[in-house]
Short mmCIF file of C-alpha atoms in Angstrom, two decimals:
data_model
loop_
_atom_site.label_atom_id
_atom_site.label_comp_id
_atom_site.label_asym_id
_atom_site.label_seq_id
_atom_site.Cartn_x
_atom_site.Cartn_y
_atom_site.Cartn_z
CA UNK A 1 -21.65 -0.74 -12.10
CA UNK A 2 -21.37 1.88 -15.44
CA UNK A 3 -18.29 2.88 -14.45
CA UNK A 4 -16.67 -0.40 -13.80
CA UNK A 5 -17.94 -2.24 -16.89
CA UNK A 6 -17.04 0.74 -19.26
CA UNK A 7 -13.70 -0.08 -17.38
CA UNK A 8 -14.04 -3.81 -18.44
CA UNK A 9 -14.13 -2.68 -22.37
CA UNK A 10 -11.45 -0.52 -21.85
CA UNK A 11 -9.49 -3.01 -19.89
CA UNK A 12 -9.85 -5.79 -22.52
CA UNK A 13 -8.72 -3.76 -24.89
CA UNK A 14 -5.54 -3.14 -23.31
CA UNK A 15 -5.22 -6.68 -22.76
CA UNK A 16 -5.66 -7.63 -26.19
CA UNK A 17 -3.21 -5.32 -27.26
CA UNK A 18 -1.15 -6.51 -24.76
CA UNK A 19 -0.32 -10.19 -25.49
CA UNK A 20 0.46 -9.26 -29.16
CA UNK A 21 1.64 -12.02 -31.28
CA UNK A 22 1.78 -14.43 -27.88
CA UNK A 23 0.88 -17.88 -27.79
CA UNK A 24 -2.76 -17.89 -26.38
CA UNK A 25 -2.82 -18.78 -22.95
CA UNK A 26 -6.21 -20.79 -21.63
CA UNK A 27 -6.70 -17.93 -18.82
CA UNK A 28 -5.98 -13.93 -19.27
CA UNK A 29 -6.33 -11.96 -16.37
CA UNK A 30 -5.74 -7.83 -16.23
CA UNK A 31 -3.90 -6.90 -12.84
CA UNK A 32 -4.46 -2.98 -12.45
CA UNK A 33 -2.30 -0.72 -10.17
CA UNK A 34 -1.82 2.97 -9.63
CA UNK A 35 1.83 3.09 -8.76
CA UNK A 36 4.48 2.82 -11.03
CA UNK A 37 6.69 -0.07 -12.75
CA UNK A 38 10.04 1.37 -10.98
CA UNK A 39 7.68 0.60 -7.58
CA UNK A 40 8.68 -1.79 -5.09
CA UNK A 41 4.77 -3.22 -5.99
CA UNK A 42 5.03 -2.33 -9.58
CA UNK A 43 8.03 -5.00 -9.48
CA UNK A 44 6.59 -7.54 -7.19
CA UNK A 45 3.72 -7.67 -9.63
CA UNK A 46 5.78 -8.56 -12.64
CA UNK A 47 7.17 -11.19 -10.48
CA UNK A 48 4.35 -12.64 -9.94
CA UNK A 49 2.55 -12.14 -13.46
CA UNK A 50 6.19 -14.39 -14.04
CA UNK A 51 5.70 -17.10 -11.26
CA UNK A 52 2.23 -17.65 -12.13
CA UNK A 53 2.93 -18.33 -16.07
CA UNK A 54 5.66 -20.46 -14.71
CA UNK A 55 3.41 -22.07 -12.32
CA UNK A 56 0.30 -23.04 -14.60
CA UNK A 57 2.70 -24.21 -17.76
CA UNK A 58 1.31 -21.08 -19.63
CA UNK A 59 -2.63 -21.77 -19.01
CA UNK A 60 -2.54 -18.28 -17.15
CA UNK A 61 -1.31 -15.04 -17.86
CA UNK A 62 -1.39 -11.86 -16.20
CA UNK A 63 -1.47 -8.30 -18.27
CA UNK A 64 -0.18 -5.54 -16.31
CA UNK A 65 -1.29 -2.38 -16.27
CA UNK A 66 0.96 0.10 -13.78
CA UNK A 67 0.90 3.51 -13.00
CA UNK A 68 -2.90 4.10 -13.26
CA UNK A 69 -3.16 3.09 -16.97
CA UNK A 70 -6.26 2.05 -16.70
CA UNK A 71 -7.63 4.90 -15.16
CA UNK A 72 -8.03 3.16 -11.80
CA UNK A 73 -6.65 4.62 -8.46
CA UNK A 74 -6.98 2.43 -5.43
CA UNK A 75 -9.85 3.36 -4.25
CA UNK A 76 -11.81 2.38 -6.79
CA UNK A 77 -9.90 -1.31 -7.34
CA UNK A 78 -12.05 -2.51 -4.12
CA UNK A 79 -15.34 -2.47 -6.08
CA UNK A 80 -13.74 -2.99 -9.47
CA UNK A 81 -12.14 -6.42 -8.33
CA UNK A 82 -15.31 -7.33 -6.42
CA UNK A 83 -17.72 -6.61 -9.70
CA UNK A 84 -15.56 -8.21 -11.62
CA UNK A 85 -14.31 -5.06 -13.81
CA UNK A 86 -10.72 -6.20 -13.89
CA UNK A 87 -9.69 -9.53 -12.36
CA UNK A 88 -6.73 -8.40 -10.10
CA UNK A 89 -5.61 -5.07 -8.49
CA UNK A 90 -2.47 -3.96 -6.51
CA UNK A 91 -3.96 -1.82 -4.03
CA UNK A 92 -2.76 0.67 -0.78
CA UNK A 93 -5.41 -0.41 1.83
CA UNK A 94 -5.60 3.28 3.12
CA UNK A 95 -7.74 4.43 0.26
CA UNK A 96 -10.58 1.81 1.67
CA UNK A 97 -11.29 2.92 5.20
CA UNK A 98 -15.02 3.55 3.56
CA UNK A 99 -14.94 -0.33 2.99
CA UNK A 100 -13.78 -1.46 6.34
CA UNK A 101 -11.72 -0.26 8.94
CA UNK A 102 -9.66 -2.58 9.34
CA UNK A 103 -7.84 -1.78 6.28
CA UNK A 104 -6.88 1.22 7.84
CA UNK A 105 -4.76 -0.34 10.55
CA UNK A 106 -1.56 -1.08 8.94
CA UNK A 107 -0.66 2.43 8.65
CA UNK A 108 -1.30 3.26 12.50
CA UNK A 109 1.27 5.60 13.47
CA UNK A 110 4.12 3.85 15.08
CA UNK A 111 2.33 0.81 15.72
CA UNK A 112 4.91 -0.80 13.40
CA UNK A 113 8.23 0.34 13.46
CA UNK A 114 9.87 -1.99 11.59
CA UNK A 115 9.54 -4.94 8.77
CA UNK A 116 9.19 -8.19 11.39
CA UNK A 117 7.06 -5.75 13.32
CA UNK A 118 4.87 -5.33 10.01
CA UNK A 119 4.59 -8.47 9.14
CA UNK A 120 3.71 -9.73 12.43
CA UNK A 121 1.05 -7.09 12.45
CA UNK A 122 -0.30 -8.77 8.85
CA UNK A 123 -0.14 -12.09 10.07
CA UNK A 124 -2.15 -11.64 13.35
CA UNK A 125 -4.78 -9.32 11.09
CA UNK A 126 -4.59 -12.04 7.80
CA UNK A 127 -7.77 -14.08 8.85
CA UNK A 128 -9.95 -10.64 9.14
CA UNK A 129 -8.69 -9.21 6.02
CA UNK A 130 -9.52 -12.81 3.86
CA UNK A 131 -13.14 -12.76 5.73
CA UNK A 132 -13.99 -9.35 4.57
CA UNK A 133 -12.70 -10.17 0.80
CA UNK A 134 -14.72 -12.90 0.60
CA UNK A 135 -17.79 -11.34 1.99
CA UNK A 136 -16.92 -9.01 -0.79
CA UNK A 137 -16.82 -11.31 -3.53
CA UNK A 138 -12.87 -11.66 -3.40
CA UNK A 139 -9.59 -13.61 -2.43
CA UNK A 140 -6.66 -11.99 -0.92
CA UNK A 141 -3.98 -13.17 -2.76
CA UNK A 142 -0.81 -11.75 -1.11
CA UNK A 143 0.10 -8.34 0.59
CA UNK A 144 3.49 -6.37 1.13
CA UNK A 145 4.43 -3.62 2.81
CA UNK A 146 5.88 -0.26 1.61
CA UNK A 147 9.39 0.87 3.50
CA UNK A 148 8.89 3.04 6.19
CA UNK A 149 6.97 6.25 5.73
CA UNK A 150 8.84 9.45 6.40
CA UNK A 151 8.40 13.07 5.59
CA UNK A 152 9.12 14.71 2.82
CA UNK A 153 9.90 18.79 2.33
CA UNK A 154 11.44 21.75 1.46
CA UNK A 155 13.52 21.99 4.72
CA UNK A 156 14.24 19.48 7.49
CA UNK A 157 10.65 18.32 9.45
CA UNK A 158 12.39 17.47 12.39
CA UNK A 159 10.72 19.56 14.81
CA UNK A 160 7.06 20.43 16.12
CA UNK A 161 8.01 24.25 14.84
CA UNK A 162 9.68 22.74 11.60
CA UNK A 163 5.26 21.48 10.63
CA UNK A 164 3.17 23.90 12.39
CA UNK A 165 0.82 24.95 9.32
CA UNK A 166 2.82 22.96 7.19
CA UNK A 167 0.09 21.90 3.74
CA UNK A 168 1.86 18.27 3.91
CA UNK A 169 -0.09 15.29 1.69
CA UNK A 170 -1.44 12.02 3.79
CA UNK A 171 -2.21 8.75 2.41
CA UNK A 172 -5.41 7.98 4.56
CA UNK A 173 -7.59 9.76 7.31
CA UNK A 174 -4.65 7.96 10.17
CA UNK A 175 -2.37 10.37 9.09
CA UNK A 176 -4.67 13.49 8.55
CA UNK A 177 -5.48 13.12 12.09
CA UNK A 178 -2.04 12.53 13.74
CA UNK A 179 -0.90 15.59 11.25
CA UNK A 180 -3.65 17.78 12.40
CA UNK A 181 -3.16 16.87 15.75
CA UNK A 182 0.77 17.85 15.87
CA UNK A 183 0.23 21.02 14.47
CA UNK A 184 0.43 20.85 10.57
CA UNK A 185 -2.30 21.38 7.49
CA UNK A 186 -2.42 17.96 6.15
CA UNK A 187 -4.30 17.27 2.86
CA UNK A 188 -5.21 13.52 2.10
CA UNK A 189 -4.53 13.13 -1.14
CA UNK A 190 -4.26 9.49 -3.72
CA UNK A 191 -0.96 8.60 -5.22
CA UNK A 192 -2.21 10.11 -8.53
CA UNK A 193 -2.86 13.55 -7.05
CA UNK A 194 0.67 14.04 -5.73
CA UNK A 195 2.77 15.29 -8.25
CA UNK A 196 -0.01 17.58 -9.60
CA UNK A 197 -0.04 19.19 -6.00
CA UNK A 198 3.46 19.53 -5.77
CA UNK A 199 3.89 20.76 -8.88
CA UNK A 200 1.01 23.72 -8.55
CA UNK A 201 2.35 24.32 -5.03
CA UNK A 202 -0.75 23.03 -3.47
CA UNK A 203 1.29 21.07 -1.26
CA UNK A 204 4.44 21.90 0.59
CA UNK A 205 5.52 18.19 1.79
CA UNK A 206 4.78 14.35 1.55
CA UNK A 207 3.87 12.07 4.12
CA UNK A 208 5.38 8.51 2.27
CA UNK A 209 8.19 6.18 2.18
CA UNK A 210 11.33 7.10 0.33
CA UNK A 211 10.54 4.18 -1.70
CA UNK A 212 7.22 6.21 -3.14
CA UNK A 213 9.04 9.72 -3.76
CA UNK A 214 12.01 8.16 -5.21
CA UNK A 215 9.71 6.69 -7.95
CA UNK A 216 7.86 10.21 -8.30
CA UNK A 217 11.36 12.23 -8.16
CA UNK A 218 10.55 14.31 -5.51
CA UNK A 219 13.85 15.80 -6.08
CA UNK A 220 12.25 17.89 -8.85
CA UNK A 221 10.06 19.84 -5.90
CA UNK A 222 11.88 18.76 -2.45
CA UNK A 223 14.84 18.99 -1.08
CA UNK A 224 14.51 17.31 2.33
CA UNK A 225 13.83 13.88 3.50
CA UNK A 226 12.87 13.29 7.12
CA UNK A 227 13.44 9.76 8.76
CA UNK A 228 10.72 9.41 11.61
CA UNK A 229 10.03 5.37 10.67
CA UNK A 230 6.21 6.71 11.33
CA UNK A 231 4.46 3.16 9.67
CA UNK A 232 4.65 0.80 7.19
CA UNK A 233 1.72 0.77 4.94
CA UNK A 234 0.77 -2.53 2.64
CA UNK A 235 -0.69 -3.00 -0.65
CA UNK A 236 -2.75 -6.06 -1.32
CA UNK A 237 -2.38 -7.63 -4.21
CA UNK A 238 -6.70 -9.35 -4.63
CA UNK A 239 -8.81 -11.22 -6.82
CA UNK A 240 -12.45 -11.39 -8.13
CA UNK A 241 -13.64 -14.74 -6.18
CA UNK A 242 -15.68 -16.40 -9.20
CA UNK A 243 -12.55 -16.11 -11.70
CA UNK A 244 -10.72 -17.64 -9.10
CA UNK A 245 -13.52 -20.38 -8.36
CA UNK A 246 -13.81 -21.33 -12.24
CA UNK A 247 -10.31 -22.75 -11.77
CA UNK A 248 -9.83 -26.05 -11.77
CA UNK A 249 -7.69 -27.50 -8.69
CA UNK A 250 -4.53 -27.25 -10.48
CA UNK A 251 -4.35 -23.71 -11.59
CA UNK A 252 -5.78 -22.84 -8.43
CA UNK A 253 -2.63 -24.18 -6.81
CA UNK A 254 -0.78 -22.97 -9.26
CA UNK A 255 -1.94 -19.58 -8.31
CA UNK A 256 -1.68 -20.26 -4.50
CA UNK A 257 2.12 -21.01 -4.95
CA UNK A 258 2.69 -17.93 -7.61
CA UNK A 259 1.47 -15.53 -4.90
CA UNK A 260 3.24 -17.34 -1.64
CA UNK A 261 6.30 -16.98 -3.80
CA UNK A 262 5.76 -13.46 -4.35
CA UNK A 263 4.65 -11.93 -1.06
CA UNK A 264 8.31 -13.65 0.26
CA UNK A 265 10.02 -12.52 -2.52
CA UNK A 266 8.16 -8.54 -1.48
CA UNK A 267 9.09 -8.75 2.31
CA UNK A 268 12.49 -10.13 1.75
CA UNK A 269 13.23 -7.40 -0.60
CA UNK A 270 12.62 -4.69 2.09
CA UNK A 271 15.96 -5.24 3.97
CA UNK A 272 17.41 -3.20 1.34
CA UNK A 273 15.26 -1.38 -0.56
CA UNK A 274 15.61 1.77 1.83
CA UNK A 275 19.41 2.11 1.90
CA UNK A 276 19.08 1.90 -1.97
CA UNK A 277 16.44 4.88 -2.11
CA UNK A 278 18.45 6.50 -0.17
CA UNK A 279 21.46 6.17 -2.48
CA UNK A 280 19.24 7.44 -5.08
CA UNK A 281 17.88 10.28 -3.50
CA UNK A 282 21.47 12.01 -2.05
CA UNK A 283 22.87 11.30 -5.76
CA UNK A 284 19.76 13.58 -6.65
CA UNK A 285 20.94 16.21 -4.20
CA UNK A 286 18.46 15.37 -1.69
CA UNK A 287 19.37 15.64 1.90
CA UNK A 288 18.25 12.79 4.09
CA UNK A 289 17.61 13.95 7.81
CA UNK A 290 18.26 11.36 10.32
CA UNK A 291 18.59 11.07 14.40
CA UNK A 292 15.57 13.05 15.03
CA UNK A 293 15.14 13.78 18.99
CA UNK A 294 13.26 11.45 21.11
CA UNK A 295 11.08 13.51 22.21
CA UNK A 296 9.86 14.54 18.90
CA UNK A 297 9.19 11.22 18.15
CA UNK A 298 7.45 10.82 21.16
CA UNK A 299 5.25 13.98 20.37
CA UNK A 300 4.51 12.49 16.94
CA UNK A 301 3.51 9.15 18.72
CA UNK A 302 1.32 11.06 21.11
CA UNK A 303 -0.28 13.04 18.27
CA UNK A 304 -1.46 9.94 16.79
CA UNK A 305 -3.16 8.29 19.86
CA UNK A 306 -6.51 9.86 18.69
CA UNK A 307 -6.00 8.15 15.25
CA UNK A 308 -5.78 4.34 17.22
CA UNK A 309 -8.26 5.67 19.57
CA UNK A 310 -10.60 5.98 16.72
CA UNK A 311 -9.34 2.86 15.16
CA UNK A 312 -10.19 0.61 17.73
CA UNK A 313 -13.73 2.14 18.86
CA UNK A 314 -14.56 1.63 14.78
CA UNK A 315 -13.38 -2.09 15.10
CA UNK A 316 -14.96 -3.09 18.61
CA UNK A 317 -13.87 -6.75 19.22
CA UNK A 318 -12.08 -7.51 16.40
CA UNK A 319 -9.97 -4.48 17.22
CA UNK A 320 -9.20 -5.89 20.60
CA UNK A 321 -8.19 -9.36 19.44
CA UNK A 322 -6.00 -7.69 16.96
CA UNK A 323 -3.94 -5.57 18.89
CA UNK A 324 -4.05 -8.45 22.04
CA UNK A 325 -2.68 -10.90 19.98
CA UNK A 326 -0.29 -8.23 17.98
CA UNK A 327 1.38 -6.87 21.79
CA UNK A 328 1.25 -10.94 22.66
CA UNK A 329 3.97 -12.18 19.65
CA UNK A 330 6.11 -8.78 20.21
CA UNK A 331 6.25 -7.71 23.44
CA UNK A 332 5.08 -4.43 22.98
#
């Protein structure tokens, strides 16, 4: 509770600073998020920092804080959110398997291949994500996934000899296991801790979406983008409950429809956000490998049984209702 409430002082400072000359607005929230502005998140919270202004006539606004400017990385937003440190955080749900599991399961490996596939997958799970938020003192706004996770390197990773050994970065203990499993040396690392790695050759490769590398320029360290579709992760955009309660009915609705409004406006954006990375990237002089064999994909897959295995013996029933329903409304 230190921590977090020497994080408040700091955080209303940077609020303060941040409306400037503004017309006071009746409500000022701080929305904290490790990834950058550039980010498909980074933008989908300035839309919604936007719709929600819009939405309450100006009672409410929203001060940003991106790219970890307020020393926060995911991880910590959980408890910061729930304390009531900062009133709103952006965060990737992989950095809180301590929390729960099941925040864990939307990076599964190639359980979701695709974005209806994803979104499915949050829409079966979106009742047991709100309970645990508001056992914790919180309200899930809105979440949105990140384009499909690939690989990222100094060569092509398109074969089981191509990451045997390989010191590759994963986003949550899913991927460490499916990694370590296939033959590689992954090291989970946060967002923050990327760059740094590559940079001091820690790491040789990147388990993430183009979308993430694109807004790190991996191009300064990598050469090599690998296309295996292997999940796609969500951030959740969530609130501190009793700021949220203290509203009265009609910025509460206000807020409702501000955050609807922006988790369509995320997963509609999707569609083309990869082809666009991917412009970026080759204009970078990146080479983006595609049409890996099947039955490298398939090895990958198999890797990454013991990481559902483990997923669903951690979740028990809940687990079970989750995936029944999941293979129910896809076919799968």
């Amino acid at each position: 509770m230190k921590y977090f409430a020497s994080k408040l002082f700091a955080a209303g400072a940077a609020a303060l600073i941040g409306i400037g000359g503004a017309a006071a607005a009746d409500v000022k929230w701080d929305l904290a998020n490790e990834y950058q502005a550039s980010s498909i998140h980074g933008q989908g919270d300035t839309f919604f920092a936007n719709k929600l202004k819009e939405a309450s006539g100006g009672k409410i606004e929203v001060t940003l804080h991106l790219g970890g400017s307020l020393g926060y990385k995911s991880k910590d937003h959980f408890d910061a959110v729930g304390d009531g440190a900062v009133q709103i955080a952006d965060s990737y749900t992989g950095a809180w398997q301590g929390f729960d599991p099941i925040f864990t399961m939307p990076a599964l490996p190639f359980l979701a291949a695709n974005v209806k596939e994803a979104y499915t997958l949050y829409q079966v799970a979106k009742p047991f994500y709100e309970e645990v938020f508001a056992k914790n003192n919180q309200k899930l706004l809105y979440a949105s996934a990140w384009p499909p996770s690939g690989m990222w390197g100094k060569k092509p990773l398109d074969s089981v000899s191509a990451i045997k050994n390989l010191r590759i970065r994963t986003y949550d203990p899913n991927g460490t296991k499916t990694l370590k499993a296939a033959g590689a040396a992954p090291i989970q690392l946060s967002w923050a801790d990327v760059v740094p790695q590559l940079s001091t050759g820690g790491i040789d490769g990147v388990l993430t979406s183009a979308e993430g590398g694109v807004n790190a320029k991996f191009w300064e360290h990598l050469s090599h983008f690998t296309e295996i579709n292997y999940a796609l992760p969500l951030s959740m955009v969530h609130m501190n409950k009793d700021a949220y309660d203290k509203l009265s009915p009609e910025l509460k609705k206000a807020v409702d429809s501000a955050a609807a409004a922006t988790e369509k406006n995320n997963w509609d954006g999707l569609a083309n956000r990869r082809a666009n990375n991917y412009k970026t990237m080759t204009s970078n002089g990146m080479t983006v490998v595609k049409g890996v064999s099947s039955e490298y994909l398939k090895y990958l897959s198999n890797s990454g049984q013991i990481a559902l295995n483990d997923w669903l013996a951690k979740m028990g029933e809940r687990g079970q209702k989750i995936m029944s329903e999941y293979k129910k409304r896809t076919g799968k």
